[in-house]
Amino acid sequence: MIKITFPDQSVREFKEGVTGLQIAESISPRLAKEVLSVSVNDQVWDCTRPITESAAIQLHKWDDKEGKDAFWHSSAHLLAEALEALYPGVKFGIGPSIENGFYYDVDLGDRVLSDNDLPDIEKKMQELVSQKLTFSRNEVSKSDALEYFKTKEDEYKVELISDLEDGSITLYKQGNFTDLCRGPHLPDTSKIKAIKLLSLAGAYWRGDETRKQLTRVYGITFPKKKLLDEYLVILEEAKKRDHRKIGKELELFTFSHKVGLGLPLWLPKGAQLRERLEQFLKKVQIAYGYLPVITPHIGHKELYVTSGHYAKYGEDSFQPIQTPAEGEEFLLKPMNCPHHCEIYKSKPHSYKDLPIRYAEFGTVYRYEQSGELHGLTRVRGFTQDDAHIFCKPDQLKEEFAKVIDIVLYIFSTLAFDNFITQISLRDPNTPDKYIGSDENWEKAEKAILEVAEEKELDTIIEYGEAAFYGPKLDFIVKDALGRKWQLGTIQVDYNLPERFELEYVGQDNQKHRPVMIHRAPFGSMERFIAVLIEHTAGKFPLWLTPDQAIILPISEKYNNYAQKVSNLLNNSEIRTLVDERNEKIGKKIRDNELRRIPFLLIVGEKEENEGTVSVRRQGDGDKGAMTIENFVNLVTQEIEKQLNQSSNN
RNA sequence: GCCAAUGUAGCUCAGUUGGUCAGAGCAGCUGAUUUGUAAUCAGCAGGCCGUGGGUUCGAAUCCCUCCAUUGGCUCCA
């Protein structure tokens, strides 16, 4: 007998060789039906794998990440089997589970897959599922594994196995398909009730641009048909919220081939929105002691040679601008930091001056690869809500904390209440990869970790993800559909102060090197607004939205009254339009609901006589008539609430 | 940059096997209507069917080049 410890610390005895599935059966038939994998001493196993020693276990169902992993990983194998059945001789790369589903990378030789082939593959998968194929696990020697895949002429698997240690290699087999795999897998394919292959893509073997590009088939599967339907609805919803679509509909921004790829043109409504956001952040930053600066859009090539960016990115950037003077070259500014370093250098600094915080909405240009451009989220010209804080090493923690406060304030004001932070630290195994003293690094990393804890941030820590010049903290928000977006970033930098020889005179009358913090709460205006659009589906917070109210006269007879009301509201700083078109009220309501204007004010004979407006809230229907004064109060109170509530947090 | 798909009026889309196939709705303009909570009616105007080449008696439709877009990959100071 062996002792099995459950997550609640209770212990039960089972026969040696018992499986997770059998343990689940002993608890309840329903659990047995739902269990997908099992953690044995924190290693995720197949729930059909015999447990031979006493262990702590945890059973995983669909709702657990480990359960989904096993489910989707098994689905990837199923996809592979279907592909092999349909296209004999296909070679396999890797086929993991991912956040939403799974993929398999395959080499089909000369055969090209297209979207039209996906239904056939799906059908084949269904067919295999209905055979209720069991997944069986086999431990094999390295030589046997190599032998098997060499015979099969699957060079990718052979390469993978070559990198593995003998004794750690397992193969999984279901039906006619055998794959190199660590597992775990489902007991059999019958749990897979709904299959959808989503898309095809090219993917470099082992993510290496210089190697062969394989065909990647993406798919997702579910234990219930209903879950698939729900997932497809979310995909549809995401399409509806696409910022490129809404940006077009609401006339926020556009692109022009003549102007150039990845160079957004902000239309009046979009510009208004963006400027309001900028003003909002500027005000916050002034309160936090930031000093606005302005720097030019170009800089001497030497500036970026000094900063080191030219060596690293010069080739892939917009190429230097020549001047009539011999040998003189300027670069479009790819970042603001070097300029701000030069501002710092414009005069000597005492330790008493620090910290110094230079802020600029700085427009930068980067030559992103054409295949990378995407709406407003990846562009070639964009404006960073940039600032650089120059401080003493012992001020780092406090400055970091203040930046976090700003970001938190912004997020709460804009209703991003679901976010995590990622802290990127050094890879402890390669300390020589990083510039700056160990002492400073330790100080900075400790400061970031402490601040994150004090602010009670939901944090994940990534070792080895730090830039060579310093550790960083990124904010990753989840939008209304649960999609993740990286927005604000705070980075510590020991490199630029070194390269620019930045100094301050300390209390000891000696010269010292300041630490620099780069930070951008929005990241870039373009990206942030894109995410904001997708998060809100274009229904921006009242304080921010370009037009807050529109007056809809019942007929042209009431246009005069509408204008009068509009003037009153505009005087009360409520941004108001009038829909004077000769249309029926139903039409005006429909059109302006679609424009996502928060308040529709209907005025006709009754309202004119009583000096009122009939208020209709976008998406929420008729709210009844009220005086203009009451409406102004309603709006101003809501705006105050939006802006104040967050500052109390 | 790489792989795949797509590219028809300002927008959303029809165009069957190459032969009145240059269409519709919305938006726009003109007129009628003067309207009470999500689309009033009628008329007009709008396109070198992404670009350049080719096949053909004939190409939006078939082939190739290029450009762009979309989904990924690589990249992202």
GROMACS .gro file of C-alpha atoms in nm, chain A residues 297-472:
model
  176
  297HIS     CA    1   1.237   6.485  -3.408
  298ILE     CA    2   1.584   6.426  -3.543
  299GLY     CA    3   1.926   6.402  -3.389
  300HIS     CA    4   2.283   6.376  -3.502
  301LYS     CA    5   2.385   6.024  -3.585
  302GLU     CA    6   2.662   6.064  -3.326
  303LEU     CA    7   2.399   6.094  -3.055
  304TYR     CA    8   2.282   5.741  -3.123
  305VAL     CA    9   2.632   5.612  -3.170
  306THR     CA   10   2.700   5.740  -2.818
  307SER     CA   11   2.385   5.582  -2.682
  308GLY     CA   12   2.476   5.254  -2.849
  309HIS     CA   13   2.147   5.232  -3.033
  310TYR     CA   14   2.303   5.294  -3.370
  311ALA     CA   15   2.526   4.989  -3.341
  312LYS     CA   16   2.236   4.775  -3.231
  313TYR     CA   17   1.951   4.900  -3.450
  314GLY     CA   18   2.107   5.127  -3.710
  315GLU     CA   19   2.088   4.881  -3.997
  316ASP     CA   20   1.721   4.812  -3.943
  317SER     CA   21   1.620   5.173  -3.889
  318PHE     CA   22   1.512   5.454  -4.113
  319GLN     CA   23   1.843   5.539  -4.273
  320PRO     CA   24   2.031   5.860  -4.194
  321ILE     CA   25   1.919   6.189  -4.343
  322GLN     CA   26   2.195   6.358  -4.541
  323THR     CA   27   2.254   6.729  -4.526
  324PRO     CA   28   2.429   6.954  -4.778
  325ALA     CA   29   2.731   6.952  -4.547
  326GLU     CA   30   2.984   6.685  -4.623
  327GLY     CA   31   2.947   6.377  -4.405
  328GLU     CA   32   2.678   6.520  -4.183
  329GLU     CA   33   2.404   6.272  -4.097
  330PHE     CA   34   2.090   6.291  -3.889
  331LEU     CA   35   1.860   6.015  -3.771
  332LEU     CA   36   1.491   6.027  -3.712
  333LYS     CA   37   1.465   5.995  -3.339
  334PRO     CA   38   1.397   5.631  -3.250
  335MET     CA   39   1.370   5.708  -2.877
  336ASN     CA   40   1.377   6.011  -2.653
  337CYS     CA   41   1.626   5.901  -2.390
  338PRO     CA   42   1.947   6.027  -2.554
  339HIS     CA   43   1.793   6.371  -2.597
  340HIS     CA   44   1.690   6.378  -2.234
  341CYS     CA   45   2.039   6.271  -2.130
  342GLU     CA   46   2.174   6.572  -2.314
  343ILE     CA   47   1.926   6.795  -2.135
  344TYR     CA   48   2.052   6.653  -1.808
  345LYS     CA   49   2.404   6.734  -1.918
  346SER     CA   50   2.321   7.093  -2.002
  347LYS     CA   51   2.433   7.195  -1.655
  348PRO     CA   52   2.605   7.042  -1.354
  349HIS     CA   53   2.386   6.883  -1.091
  350SER     CA   54   2.404   6.858  -0.717
  351TYR     CA   55   2.267   6.563  -0.525
  352LYS     CA   56   2.019   6.816  -0.391
  353ASP     CA   57   1.865   6.853  -0.740
  354LEU     CA   58   1.780   6.486  -0.765
  355PRO     CA   59   1.556   6.329  -0.858
  356ILE     CA   60   1.506   6.514  -1.185
  357ARG     CA   61   1.212   6.397  -1.395
  358TYR     CA   62   1.197   6.506  -1.759
  359ALA     CA   63   0.870   6.431  -1.935
  360GLU     CA   64   0.785   6.458  -2.301
  361PHE     CA   65   0.522   6.322  -2.533
  362GLY     CA   66   0.794   6.235  -2.775
  363THR     CA   67   0.720   6.112  -3.124
  364VAL     CA   68   0.965   5.850  -3.240
  365TYR     CA   69   1.019   5.659  -3.563
  366ARG     CA   70   1.123   5.299  -3.596
  367TYR     CA   71   1.144   5.101  -3.914
  368GLU     CA   72   0.938   4.801  -3.813
  369GLN     CA   73   0.938   4.511  -4.058
  370SER     CA   74   0.646   4.539  -4.296
  371GLY     CA   75   0.494   4.212  -4.180
  372GLU     CA   76   0.487   4.346  -3.827
  373LEU     CA   77   0.268   4.646  -3.885
  374HIS     CA   78  -0.073   4.617  -3.730
  375GLY     CA   79  -0.332   4.891  -3.692
  376LEU     CA   80  -0.226   5.127  -3.416
  377THR     CA   81  -0.058   4.863  -3.205
  378ARG     CA   82   0.249   4.832  -3.420
  379VAL     CA   83   0.343   5.136  -3.625
  380ARG     CA   84   0.647   5.312  -3.762
  381GLY     CA   85   0.582   5.651  -3.610
  382PHE     CA   86   0.437   5.680  -3.263
  383THR     CA   87   0.432   5.900  -2.960
  384GLN     CA   88   0.560   5.776  -2.628
  385ASP     CA   89   0.431   5.925  -2.305
  386ASP     CA   90   0.793   5.920  -2.210
  387ALA     CA   91   0.978   6.043  -1.906
  388HIS     CA   92   1.323   5.985  -1.765
  389ILE     CA   93   1.398   6.009  -1.399
  390PHE     CA   94   1.755   6.074  -1.296
  391CYS     CA   95   1.809   5.983  -0.933
  392LYS     CA   96   2.057   5.860  -0.677
  393PRO     CA   97   2.071   5.484  -0.632
  394ASP     CA   98   1.911   5.518  -0.289
  395GLN     CA   99   1.617   5.709  -0.438
  396LEU     CA  100   1.537   5.435  -0.684
  397LYS     CA  101   1.282   5.257  -0.474
  398GLU     CA  102   1.081   5.565  -0.389
  399GLU     CA  103   1.081   5.685  -0.749
  400PHE     CA  104   0.974   5.346  -0.869
  401ALA     CA  105   0.690   5.347  -0.621
  402LYS     CA  106   0.572   5.687  -0.739
  403VAL     CA  107   0.571   5.577  -1.100
  404ILE     CA  108   0.362   5.276  -1.004
  405ASP     CA  109   0.118   5.511  -0.831
  406ILE     CA  110   0.078   5.709  -1.152
  407VAL     CA  111   0.016   5.396  -1.355
  408LEU     CA  112  -0.236   5.264  -1.104
  409TYR     CA  113  -0.419   5.596  -1.106
  410ILE     CA  114  -0.437   5.596  -1.484
  411PHE     CA  115  -0.556   5.237  -1.504
  412SER     CA  116  -0.833   5.290  -1.253
  413THR     CA  117  -0.950   5.609  -1.420
  414LEU     CA  118  -0.974   5.425  -1.749
  415ALA     CA  119  -1.141   5.116  -1.606
  416PHE     CA  120  -0.855   4.876  -1.658
  417ASP     CA  121  -0.916   4.698  -1.333
  418ASN     CA  122  -0.776   4.364  -1.437
  419PHE     CA  123  -0.401   4.363  -1.480
  420ILE     CA  124  -0.084   4.195  -1.366
  421THR     CA  125   0.273   4.310  -1.357
  422GLN     CA  126   0.572   4.129  -1.489
  423ILE     CA  127   0.905   4.190  -1.324
  424SER     CA  128   1.202   4.108  -1.544
  425LEU     CA  129   1.523   4.031  -1.362
  426ARG     CA  130   1.871   3.910  -1.453
  427ASP     CA  131   1.940   3.555  -1.548
  428PRO     CA  132   2.149   3.454  -1.248
  429ASN     CA  133   2.345   3.209  -1.466
  430THR     CA  134   2.487   3.471  -1.700
  431PRO     CA  135   2.580   3.768  -1.482
  432ASP     CA  136   2.835   3.898  -1.733
  433LYS     CA  137   2.561   3.967  -1.986
  434TYR     CA  138   2.462   4.275  -1.793
  435ILE     CA  139   2.613   4.618  -1.757
  436GLY     CA  140   2.639   4.791  -1.419
  437SER     CA  141   2.772   4.678  -1.084
  438ASP     CA  142   2.634   4.374  -0.906
  439GLU     CA  143   2.568   4.592  -0.608
  440ASN     CA  144   2.348   4.832  -0.803
  441TRP     CA  145   2.165   4.550  -0.976
  442GLU     CA  146   2.088   4.382  -0.650
  443LYS     CA  147   1.972   4.709  -0.504
  444ALA     CA  148   1.747   4.778  -0.801
  445GLU     CA  149   1.601   4.429  -0.821
  446LYS     CA  150   1.536   4.428  -0.450
  447ALA     CA  151   1.374   4.772  -0.471
  448ILE     CA  152   1.141   4.662  -0.750
  449LEU     CA  153   1.039   4.344  -0.573
  450GLU     CA  154   0.977   4.529  -0.249
  451VAL     CA  155   0.774   4.803  -0.410
  452ALA     CA  156   0.564   4.548  -0.598
  453GLU     CA  157   0.494   4.374  -0.272
  454GLU     CA  158   0.416   4.693  -0.083
  455LYS     CA  159   0.175   4.799  -0.356
  456GLU     CA  160   0.022   4.451  -0.344
  457LEU     CA  161   0.064   4.404  -0.716
  458ASP     CA  162  -0.025   4.074  -0.872
  459THR     CA  163   0.319   3.989  -1.000
  460ILE     CA  164   0.498   3.734  -1.207
  461ILE     CA  165   0.876   3.727  -1.202
  462GLU     CA  166   1.076   3.638  -1.510
  463TYR     CA  167   1.445   3.565  -1.469
  464GLY     CA  168   1.661   3.644  -1.767
  465GLU     CA  169   1.404   3.878  -1.921
  466ALA     CA  170   1.575   4.196  -1.800
  467ALA     CA  171   1.737   4.421  -2.060
  468PHE     CA  172   2.115   4.420  -2.054
  469TYR     CA  173   2.106   4.768  -1.903
  470GLY     CA  174   1.865   4.711  -1.617
  471PRO     CA  175   1.565   4.533  -1.466
  472LYS     CA  176   1.212   4.636  -1.549
   0.00000   0.00000   0.00000
